[in-house]
């Protein structure tokens, strides 16, 4: 029975996680060209470009959040789908063991991580039969940060800055623009949106996600939808949300719209937002052996080309000479001297902590002294070496807003001076930073390979019982770059960009 099927699936998963497809590289290359290199946006995109090339060359995950694996499979009539699904599950476990996927499947009741990316609902596998005598397998890895920015609208509705969205294609256009604006940098912009017009709440989201299997540069066969796609791309890239929500010209790299019939009483617009780390690939397989016959999205005409020249890659991110060096532990005076927009290079000790650690610290003392410390919102991919030591293979920042209910209290209680994450935080944390003398630094979301190279060593780990992504890792870092986006004086770049882009939304989208 299909002796090569398992190996083909491991290859597909590995390559999807580590090697961005040519159409996404081309779109990111265009985005890079639109931003001046020494702006915040330009620096962020250069780090992303380096990260893409680094991931491919070391076959490491492009982003540490390797997402929810979703397979769309077409099989000849009579193919054994039960067996294939089991082989896919085995391949997912194997790719996780090899560090190509982060253990990402968590029991929703107990919070326990299964450790192998298997569990009820994980991975997602959809089969469809077709008349061809070959198998087609497409895979998308879509992470939590962008998944959390998905949006669904029931028309008619009133939208901030855009007014009423009616049950028309213009109403659809407004909803998509609203979703892009609302996402700001939280989904690691510049991203792409898959959209479904119609369906019900469930089929709408599914069809929206399926649009992400289209190449970013294709043309919608329905001219009415093609026109909306163009209009959204044009307006979205005038919003000045920019890469990571830092401000800039590149906010969206793709808009793909499909439509399903709906009930007369319902009119949903479902938006699936995917980040710049748009990991989607596919293969066709020989129906007798299961061996890979061809790769989708990367055929002979569309070879993967590096984002940067070897010299650009070696040069690192473009420094301006104004970067501020900080070494942990950090004093309150150093923190109060920083202001929004400063680019800092952090060295010394750093501790990771995300959802489970923050909830834990609300009820228990920290396992380490956090006075003057740097707390990194990060769930890394970690591999245990044969000699028992730990190696971090991917370590970009995770979405910080999830820690909003806890962050200010943790700053106050334990003396943390720097919080690093992505997407920014809210008013409660902003007030907490001012009160406690701390800053929030925005890293470049998804730049997991780039940041893994800033980690000189892992010196320890606490709370490993939460699973490797949720544990508190003790790291030594050198020249870890990030931007002050919330300072200790009540200023927030996120708040400013949201307000400015809201005004632009009114102008270009209304
Ligand atoms: S690039 Fe950002 S949004 Fe995308 S998976 Fe990574 S952390 Fe999540």
Coordinates of C-alpha atoms and ligand atoms in Angstrom, one line a residue:
X1 CA 0.0 0.0 0.0
X2 CA 1.7 3.3 -1.2
X3 CA 5.1 2.5 0.3
X4 CA 6.4 6.0 -0.2
X5 CA 3.4 7.9 1.2
X6 CA 4.7 8.4 4.7
X7 CA 8.1 9.8 3.5
X8 CA 6.4 12.0 1.0
X9 CA 4.3 13.5 3.8
X10 CA 7.3 14.1 6.0
X11 CA 9.0 15.9 3.1
X12 CA 5.9 18.0 2.4
X13 CA 5.6 19.0 6.1
X14 CA 9.3 19.8 6.4
X15 CA 9.5 21.9 3.2
X16 CA 6.2 23.8 4.0
X17 CA 7.6 24.7 7.4
X18 CA 11.0 25.8 6.3
X19 CA 10.9 27.0 2.7
X20 CA 8.5 29.8 1.7
X21 CA 7.0 29.3 -1.8
X22 CA 8.1 31.4 -4.8
X23 CA 4.9 33.5 -5.1
X24 CA 5.2 34.5 -1.4
X25 CA 8.9 35.3 -1.8
X26 CA 8.0 37.5 -4.8
X27 CA 5.3 39.4 -2.9
X28 CA 7.7 39.9 0.1
X29 CA 10.4 41.1 -2.3
X30 CA 8.0 43.7 -3.7
X31 CA 7.1 44.7 -0.1
X32 CA 10.9 45.0 0.8
X33 CA 11.5 47.2 -2.3
X34 CA 8.7 49.7 -1.2
X35 CA 10.3 50.5 2.1
X36 CA 13.5 52.5 2.7
X37 CA 16.1 50.2 4.3
X38 CA 16.8 52.3 7.4
X39 CA 13.2 53.0 8.4
X40 CA 11.5 50.8 11.1
X41 CA 9.5 49.2 8.3
X42 CA 12.6 48.6 6.2
X43 CA 14.6 47.2 9.1
X44 CA 11.7 44.8 9.9
X45 CA 11.4 43.6 6.3
X46 CA 15.2 43.1 6.0
X47 CA 15.1 40.9 9.1
X48 CA 12.2 39.0 7.6
X49 CA 14.1 38.5 4.3
X50 CA 17.1 37.3 6.2
X51 CA 14.9 34.9 8.2
X52 CA 13.4 33.4 5.1
X53 CA 16.8 32.7 3.6
X54 CA 18.2 31.4 6.9
X55 CA 15.2 29.0 7.4
X56 CA 15.7 27.5 4.0
X57 CA 19.5 27.1 4.3
X58 CA 19.3 25.3 7.7
X59 CA 16.0 23.6 7.0
X60 CA 14.6 25.2 10.2
X61 CA 11.1 26.5 10.9
X62 CA 10.5 29.9 9.3
X63 CA 8.4 30.8 12.3
X64 CA 8.4 29.1 15.7
X65 CA 4.6 28.9 15.6
X66 CA 4.3 26.2 13.0
X67 CA 0.5 26.6 13.2
X68 CA -2.4 24.3 12.7
X69 CA -1.5 21.8 9.9
X70 CA -4.4 21.7 7.5
X71 CA -4.3 19.2 4.6
X72 CA -6.6 19.4 1.5
X73 CA -6.3 16.1 -0.3
X74 CA -7.8 14.8 -3.6
X75 CA -7.7 11.1 -4.1
X76 CA -8.8 8.6 -6.9
X77 CA -12.1 6.8 -6.3
X78 CA -11.4 3.8 -4.0
X79 CA -8.3 5.2 -2.2
X80 CA -8.1 4.1 1.4
X81 CA -8.6 7.4 3.2
X82 CA -8.5 5.9 6.7
X83 CA -5.0 4.5 6.1
X84 CA -3.8 7.7 4.5
X85 CA -5.0 9.8 7.4
X86 CA -3.1 7.5 9.9
X87 CA 0.0 7.9 7.8
X88 CA -0.4 11.7 7.8
X89 CA -0.7 11.6 11.6
X90 CA 2.5 9.5 11.8
X91 CA 4.3 12.0 9.5
X92 CA 3.1 14.9 11.7
X93 CA 4.5 13.2 14.8
X94 CA 7.8 12.5 13.0
X95 CA 8.2 16.0 11.8
X96 CA 7.6 17.2 15.3
X97 CA 10.2 14.9 16.7
X98 CA 12.7 16.3 14.1
X99 CA 11.9 19.9 15.2
X100 CA 10.3 20.9 12.0
X101 CA 7.0 21.5 13.8
X102 CA 6.6 22.9 17.3
X103 CA 4.4 20.8 19.6
X104 CA 1.2 22.9 19.2
X105 CA -1.7 20.6 20.1
X106 CA -3.1 21.4 23.5
X107 CA -6.0 19.8 25.4
X108 CA -8.6 22.5 25.6
X109 CA -9.8 21.4 29.0
X110 CA -6.6 20.6 30.9
X111 CA -4.1 22.7 28.9
X112 CA -1.8 19.7 28.5
X113 CA 0.3 19.7 25.4
X114 CA 0.2 16.3 23.6
X115 CA 3.9 16.8 22.6
X116 CA 3.5 15.3 19.1
X117 CA 0.9 17.6 17.4
X118 CA -1.7 14.9 17.6
X119 CA -5.1 15.2 19.3
X120 CA -8.8 15.7 18.6
X121 CA -9.0 18.0 15.7
X122 CA -5.2 18.1 15.1
X123 CA -4.2 17.9 12.3
X124 CA -7.1 18.9 10.1
X125 CA -7.4 16.6 7.1
X126 CA -10.0 17.1 4.4
X127 CA -10.5 14.5 1.6
X128 CA -12.2 14.9 -1.7
X129 CA -12.4 12.3 -4.5
X130 CA -11.6 13.1 -8.1
X131 CA -11.5 11.2 -11.4
X132 CA -7.7 11.4 -11.9
X133 CA -5.4 8.6 -11.2
X134 CA -3.1 10.6 -9.0
X135 CA -3.2 12.0 -5.5
X136 CA -2.9 15.7 -4.7
X137 CA -2.0 16.9 -1.2
X138 CA -1.9 20.6 -0.3
X139 CA -0.8 21.8 3.2
X140 CA -1.1 25.1 4.9
X141 CA 0.5 25.9 8.3
X142 CA -1.3 28.9 9.7
X143 CA -0.2 30.2 13.1
X144 CA -2.2 31.4 16.1
X145 CA -1.3 35.1 15.9
X146 CA -2.8 35.5 12.5
X147 CA -5.6 33.0 13.2
X148 CA -6.7 35.2 16.1
X149 CA -7.1 38.1 13.7
X150 CA -9.6 36.3 11.5
X151 CA -13.0 38.1 11.4
X152 CA -16.5 37.4 10.4
X153 CA -19.1 40.0 9.6
X154 CA -22.9 39.7 9.3
X155 CA -24.2 42.3 6.8
X156 CA -25.6 44.9 7.0
X157 CA -23.4 46.3 9.7
X158 CA -21.8 49.6 10.8
X159 CA -18.0 49.7 10.7
X160 CA -15.5 52.0 12.5
X161 CA -14.3 54.7 10.1
X162 CA -16.2 53.2 7.1
X163 CA -19.8 53.6 8.0
X164 CA -22.5 51.2 6.9
X165 CA -21.6 48.1 4.9
X166 CA -24.6 46.9 3.0
X167 CA -25.3 43.5 1.4
X168 CA -23.4 44.5 -1.7
X169 CA -19.9 43.9 -3.1
X170 CA -19.0 47.4 -1.8
X171 CA -20.1 46.2 1.6
X172 CA -17.8 43.2 1.2
X173 CA -14.9 45.5 0.3
X174 CA -15.4 47.6 3.4
X175 CA -15.5 44.5 5.6
X176 CA -12.2 43.2 4.2
X177 CA -10.5 46.6 4.7
X178 CA -11.9 46.8 8.2
X179 CA -10.4 43.4 9.0
X180 CA -7.0 44.4 7.7
X181 CA -7.1 47.6 9.7
X182 CA -8.2 45.9 12.8
X183 CA -5.4 43.3 12.6
X184 CA -2.8 46.1 12.6
X185 CA 0.5 44.2 13.3
X186 CA -0.9 41.5 15.4
X187 CA -1.1 39.0 12.6
X188 CA 2.5 39.8 11.6
X189 CA 1.8 42.1 8.6
X190 CA 2.3 42.4 5.7
X191 CA -0.2 39.5 5.5
X192 CA -2.7 38.1 3.0
X193 CA -6.4 37.6 3.4
X194 CA -8.6 34.7 2.1
X195 CA -12.2 35.8 2.0
X196 CA -15.6 34.0 1.6
X197 CA -18.7 36.0 0.6
X198 CA -21.8 34.0 1.8
X199 CA -22.1 30.5 3.1
X200 CA -23.0 29.9 6.7
X201 CA -20.7 30.8 9.7
X202 CA -18.9 27.4 9.4
X203 CA -18.6 27.0 5.7
X204 CA -17.7 30.7 5.3
X205 CA -14.6 30.4 7.4
X206 CA -13.5 27.1 5.7
X207 CA -14.0 28.6 2.2
X208 CA -12.1 31.7 3.3
X209 CA -9.1 29.6 4.4
X210 CA -9.3 27.6 1.2
X211 CA -8.7 30.8 -0.8
X212 CA -5.3 30.9 0.7
X213 CA -4.3 27.9 -1.5
X214 CA -4.5 30.2 -4.5
X215 CA -1.2 31.8 -5.6
X216 CA -0.8 35.4 -4.5
X217 CA -0.4 36.6 -8.1
X218 CA -3.2 34.8 -9.8
X219 CA -6.3 36.6 -11.2
X220 CA -9.8 35.7 -9.9
X221 CA -11.8 34.1 -12.7
X222 CA -14.8 36.1 -11.6
X223 CA -14.2 39.7 -12.8
X224 CA -16.5 41.1 -10.1
X225 CA -14.4 39.5 -7.4
X226 CA -11.2 40.3 -9.2
X227 CA -12.2 44.0 -9.1
X228 CA -12.8 43.9 -5.4
X229 CA -9.4 42.1 -4.8
X230 CA -7.7 44.9 -6.7
X231 CA -9.5 47.6 -4.9
X232 CA -8.7 46.1 -1.5
X233 CA -5.0 45.7 -2.3
X234 CA -4.8 49.3 -3.5
X235 CA -6.6 50.8 -0.4
X236 CA -5.0 48.5 2.2
X237 CA -1.5 49.5 1.1
X238 CA -2.5 53.1 1.6
X239 CA -3.5 52.5 5.2
X240 CA 0.1 52.9 6.5
X241 CA -0.2 50.1 9.0
X242 CA 3.0 48.8 7.6
X243 CA 5.2 45.8 8.5
X244 CA 4.5 44.6 12.0
X245 CA 2.2 47.6 12.5
X246 CA 5.3 49.9 12.6
X247 CA 3.8 52.2 10.0
X248 CA 4.9 52.0 6.3
X249 CA 3.6 51.3 2.9
X250 CA 3.5 47.5 2.9
X251 CA 0.4 46.2 4.8
X252 CA -1.1 43.5 2.6
X253 CA 0.5 41.0 0.1
X254 CA -2.6 39.3 -1.2
X255 CA -6.4 39.3 -1.2
X256 CA -8.2 36.3 -2.5
X257 CA -12.0 36.1 -2.5
X258 CA -14.4 33.3 -3.1
X259 CA -18.2 33.1 -2.8
X260 CA -20.7 30.5 -1.7
X261 CA -24.5 30.6 -1.9
X262 CA -26.2 31.7 1.3
X263 CA -29.5 31.6 3.1
X264 CA -31.7 34.6 2.2
X265 CA -31.6 35.8 5.8
X266 CA -27.8 35.6 6.2
X267 CA -25.0 37.5 4.5
X268 CA -21.6 36.7 6.1
X269 CA -18.2 37.9 5.0
X270 CA -15.5 35.7 6.5
X271 CA -11.9 36.8 6.5
X272 CA -9.0 34.4 7.1
X273 CA -5.9 36.5 7.7
X274 CA -2.5 34.9 7.1
X275 CA 0.8 36.4 8.1
X276 CA 3.9 37.1 5.9
X277 CA 5.1 33.6 7.0
X278 CA 2.6 32.2 4.5
X279 CA 3.5 28.6 4.6
X280 CA 1.6 26.7 1.9
X281 CA 2.8 24.0 -0.4
X282 CA 1.6 20.9 -2.2
X283 CA 2.6 17.8 -4.0
X284 CA 1.1 15.4 -6.5
X285 CA 1.8 11.7 -5.7
X286 CA 2.0 8.6 -7.8
X287 CA -1.2 6.7 -7.0
X288 CA 0.6 3.3 -6.8
X289 CA 3.7 4.2 -4.8
X290 CA 2.8 7.5 -3.0
X291 CA 6.1 8.9 -4.2
X292 CA 6.2 12.7 -5.0
X293 CA 5.6 13.2 -8.7
X294 CA 5.7 17.0 -8.7
X295 CA 5.7 19.9 -6.3
X296 CA 2.9 22.4 -6.5
X297 CA 3.6 26.2 -6.3
X298 CA 7.2 25.6 -7.1
X299 CA 7.4 24.0 -10.5
X300 CA 10.3 24.4 -12.9
X301 CA 9.1 27.9 -14.0
X302 CA 8.9 29.2 -10.5
X303 CA 12.1 28.3 -8.8
X304 CA 12.8 29.6 -5.3
X305 CA 15.2 32.4 -5.4
X306 CA 16.9 33.8 -2.3
X307 CA 15.5 37.0 -0.8
X308 CA 18.9 38.6 -0.4
X309 CA 22.4 38.3 -1.9
X310 CA 25.0 36.5 0.2
X311 CA 26.6 39.9 1.1
X312 CA 23.3 41.3 2.3
X313 CA 22.6 38.2 4.3
X314 CA 26.0 38.5 6.0
X315 CA 25.6 42.2 6.7
X316 CA 22.7 41.6 9.1
X317 CA 19.9 44.1 9.6
X318 CA 20.7 47.6 8.4
X319 CA 21.9 49.6 11.4
X320 CA 21.6 53.4 11.6
X321 CA 24.2 53.9 14.3
X322 CA 21.5 55.2 16.6
X323 CA 20.8 51.8 18.1
X324 CA 20.9 51.7 22.0
X325 CA 22.7 48.8 23.7
X326 CA 21.2 47.4 26.9
X327 CA 22.6 44.6 29.1
X328 CA 20.3 42.8 31.6
X329 CA 19.8 43.4 34.5
X330 CA 18.5 46.8 33.5
X331 CA 18.0 49.8 35.8
X332 CA 14.9 52.0 36.0
X333 CA 17.0 55.0 34.9
X334 CA 18.0 53.3 31.7
X335 CA 14.4 52.4 31.0
X336 CA 13.1 55.9 31.7
X337 CA 15.6 57.3 29.2
X338 CA 14.0 55.3 26.3
X339 CA 11.3 56.6 24.1
X340 CA 9.0 55.2 21.5
X341 CA 10.8 54.6 18.2
X342 CA 14.2 53.8 19.7
X343 CA 15.8 50.7 18.3
X344 CA 17.6 48.7 21.0
X345 CA 20.0 45.8 21.0
X346 CA 19.5 43.7 24.1
X347 CA 22.2 41.4 25.5
X348 CA 22.6 39.3 28.6
X349 CA 20.0 37.2 30.4
X350 CA 16.5 36.8 29.0
X351 CA 13.6 34.7 30.2
X352 CA 10.7 33.4 28.0
X353 CA 7.2 33.4 29.3
X354 CA 3.8 33.3 27.6
X355 CA 0.3 32.3 28.5
X356 CA 0.9 29.5 31.0
X357 CA 3.8 31.4 32.7
X358 CA 1.8 34.6 33.1
X359 CA -1.2 32.7 34.6
X360 CA 1.2 30.9 36.9
X361 CA 3.0 34.1 38.1
X362 CA -0.4 35.6 39.2
X363 CA -0.6 32.8 41.8
X364 CA 3.0 31.8 42.5
X365 CA 6.4 33.4 43.0
X366 CA 8.6 33.3 39.9
X367 CA 11.1 30.5 39.7
X368 CA 13.9 33.0 39.0
X369 CA 14.7 36.6 40.2
X370 CA 12.9 38.9 37.7
X371 CA 14.2 42.2 39.1
X372 CA 15.7 44.2 36.2
X373 CA 14.9 41.3 33.9
X374 CA 13.9 40.9 30.3
X375 CA 10.7 38.8 29.8
X376 CA 10.3 37.5 26.2
X377 CA 6.9 36.5 25.0
X378 CA 8.0 33.5 23.0
X379 CA 7.2 29.9 22.7
X380 CA 10.3 28.5 21.0
X381 CA 11.0 25.3 19.1
X382 CA 13.4 23.4 21.3
X383 CA 15.4 20.2 20.6
X384 CA 17.0 18.1 23.3
X385 CA 20.4 17.0 22.1
X386 CA 21.9 13.5 22.7
X387 CA 24.0 14.8 25.7
X388 CA 20.8 16.2 27.4
X389 CA 21.4 19.9 26.6
X390 CA 18.7 22.0 25.0
X391 CA 19.0 23.8 21.7
X392 CA 16.6 26.5 20.5
X393 CA 16.0 26.1 16.8
X394 CA 13.3 28.8 16.3
X395 CA 12.4 31.7 18.6
X396 CA 10.5 34.7 17.3
X397 CA 8.1 36.7 19.5
X398 CA 4.5 35.7 20.1
X399 CA 1.4 37.9 20.2
X400 CA 1.5 39.9 23.4
X401 CA -2.0 41.1 23.7
X402 CA -3.0 37.7 25.2
X403 CA -1.1 38.7 28.3
X404 CA -2.9 42.0 28.7
X405 CA -4.9 40.8 31.8
X406 CA -1.7 39.9 33.7
X407 CA 1.2 42.0 32.4
X408 CA 0.9 45.2 34.5
X409 CA 0.5 43.2 37.7
X410 CA 3.6 41.1 36.9
X411 CA 5.6 44.2 36.3
X412 CA 4.5 45.7 39.6
X413 CA 5.1 42.5 41.7
X414 CA 8.4 41.3 40.3
X415 CA 10.3 44.2 38.8
X416 CA 10.6 43.1 35.2
X417 CA 12.0 46.1 33.2
X418 CA 11.6 44.9 29.6
X419 CA 8.8 43.0 27.9
X420 CA 9.5 41.8 24.4
X421 CA 6.7 40.5 22.1
X422 CA 4.9 41.5 19.0
X423 CA 1.6 43.3 18.1
X424 CA 1.7 45.6 21.1
X425 CA -0.4 45.7 24.3
X426 CA -3.3 47.7 25.7
X427 CA -4.1 50.5 28.0
X428 CA -3.7 48.5 31.2
X429 CA -0.1 47.5 30.3
X430 CA 0.7 51.0 29.1
X431 CA -0.3 52.4 32.5
X432 CA 1.7 49.6 34.2
X433 CA 4.8 50.4 32.2
X434 CA 4.7 54.0 33.4
X435 CA 4.0 53.1 37.0
X436 CA 6.7 50.4 37.3
X437 CA 9.3 51.9 35.0
X438 CA 9.3 49.3 32.2
X439 CA 9.1 49.3 28.4
X440 CA 7.6 47.1 25.8
X441 CA 9.8 46.2 22.8
X442 CA 8.3 44.9 19.6
X443 CA 10.3 42.3 17.9
X444 CA 9.8 41.2 14.3
X445 CA 7.1 38.5 14.5
X446 CA 7.9 35.3 12.8
X447 CA 11.6 36.0 12.5
X448 CA 12.3 32.8 14.4
X449 CA 15.6 31.9 12.7
X450 CA 16.9 35.4 12.9
X451 CA 16.2 35.6 16.7
X452 CA 17.4 32.0 17.3
X453 CA 20.8 33.2 16.1
X454 CA 20.8 36.0 18.7
X455 CA 20.6 33.3 21.5
X456 CA 24.1 32.3 22.5
X457 CA 23.0 29.5 24.9
X458 CA 20.3 28.1 26.9
X459 CA 21.3 28.2 30.6
X460 CA 18.3 26.5 32.1
X461 CA 14.5 26.0 32.1
X462 CA 11.7 26.3 34.6
X463 CA 8.1 25.1 34.5
X464 CA 8.8 22.5 31.8
X465 CA 5.7 20.7 33.0
X466 CA 3.8 23.3 30.9
X467 CA 5.3 21.8 27.7
X468 CA 8.3 23.2 25.7
X469 CA 6.5 26.2 24.1
X470 CA 5.0 27.3 27.4
X471 CA 8.0 26.7 29.7
X472 CA 10.2 29.5 31.1
X473 CA 13.5 29.2 29.2
X474 CA 16.6 30.9 30.6
X475 CA 18.6 32.3 27.7
X476 CA 21.8 34.3 27.1
X477 CA 21.3 36.6 24.2
X478 CA 23.6 39.0 22.3
X479 CA 22.5 42.1 20.3
X480 CA 18.8 41.0 20.1
X481 CA 17.2 43.9 18.1
X482 CA 13.7 45.3 18.8
X483 CA 11.9 48.6 18.8
X484 CA 10.5 50.5 21.7
X485 CA 6.8 50.7 20.8
X486 CA 5.5 51.4 24.3
X487 CA 7.6 53.5 26.7
X488 CA 7.6 54.4 30.4
X489 CA 6.0 57.8 29.7
X490 CA 2.6 56.7 28.5
X491 CA 3.4 56.7 24.7
X492 CA 2.4 53.9 22.4
X493 CA 3.3 53.6 18.8
X494 CA 0.5 51.0 18.4
X495 CA -2.1 53.5 19.6
X496 CA -0.8 56.2 17.3
X497 CA -0.6 53.9 14.2
X498 CA -4.1 52.6 14.9
X499 CA -5.5 56.1 15.1
X500 CA -3.6 57.4 12.0
X501 CA -4.5 54.4 9.9
X502 CA -8.1 54.7 11.1
X503 CA -8.2 58.2 9.6
X504 CA -6.6 56.8 6.4
X505 CA -9.2 54.0 6.4
X506 CA -12.0 56.7 6.3
X507 CA -10.3 58.5 3.4
X508 CA -9.3 55.6 1.2
X509 CA -12.0 53.1 2.1
X510 CA -15.2 55.0 2.8
Ligands
LIG1 S1 4.6 35.0 11.5 FE1 3.5 35.8 13.3 S2 1.4 35.4 13.0 FE2 2.6 34.1 11.6 S3 2.7 32.2 12.7 FE3 4.6 33.4 13.1 S4 4.1 34.5 15.0 FE4 2.2 33.7 14.2

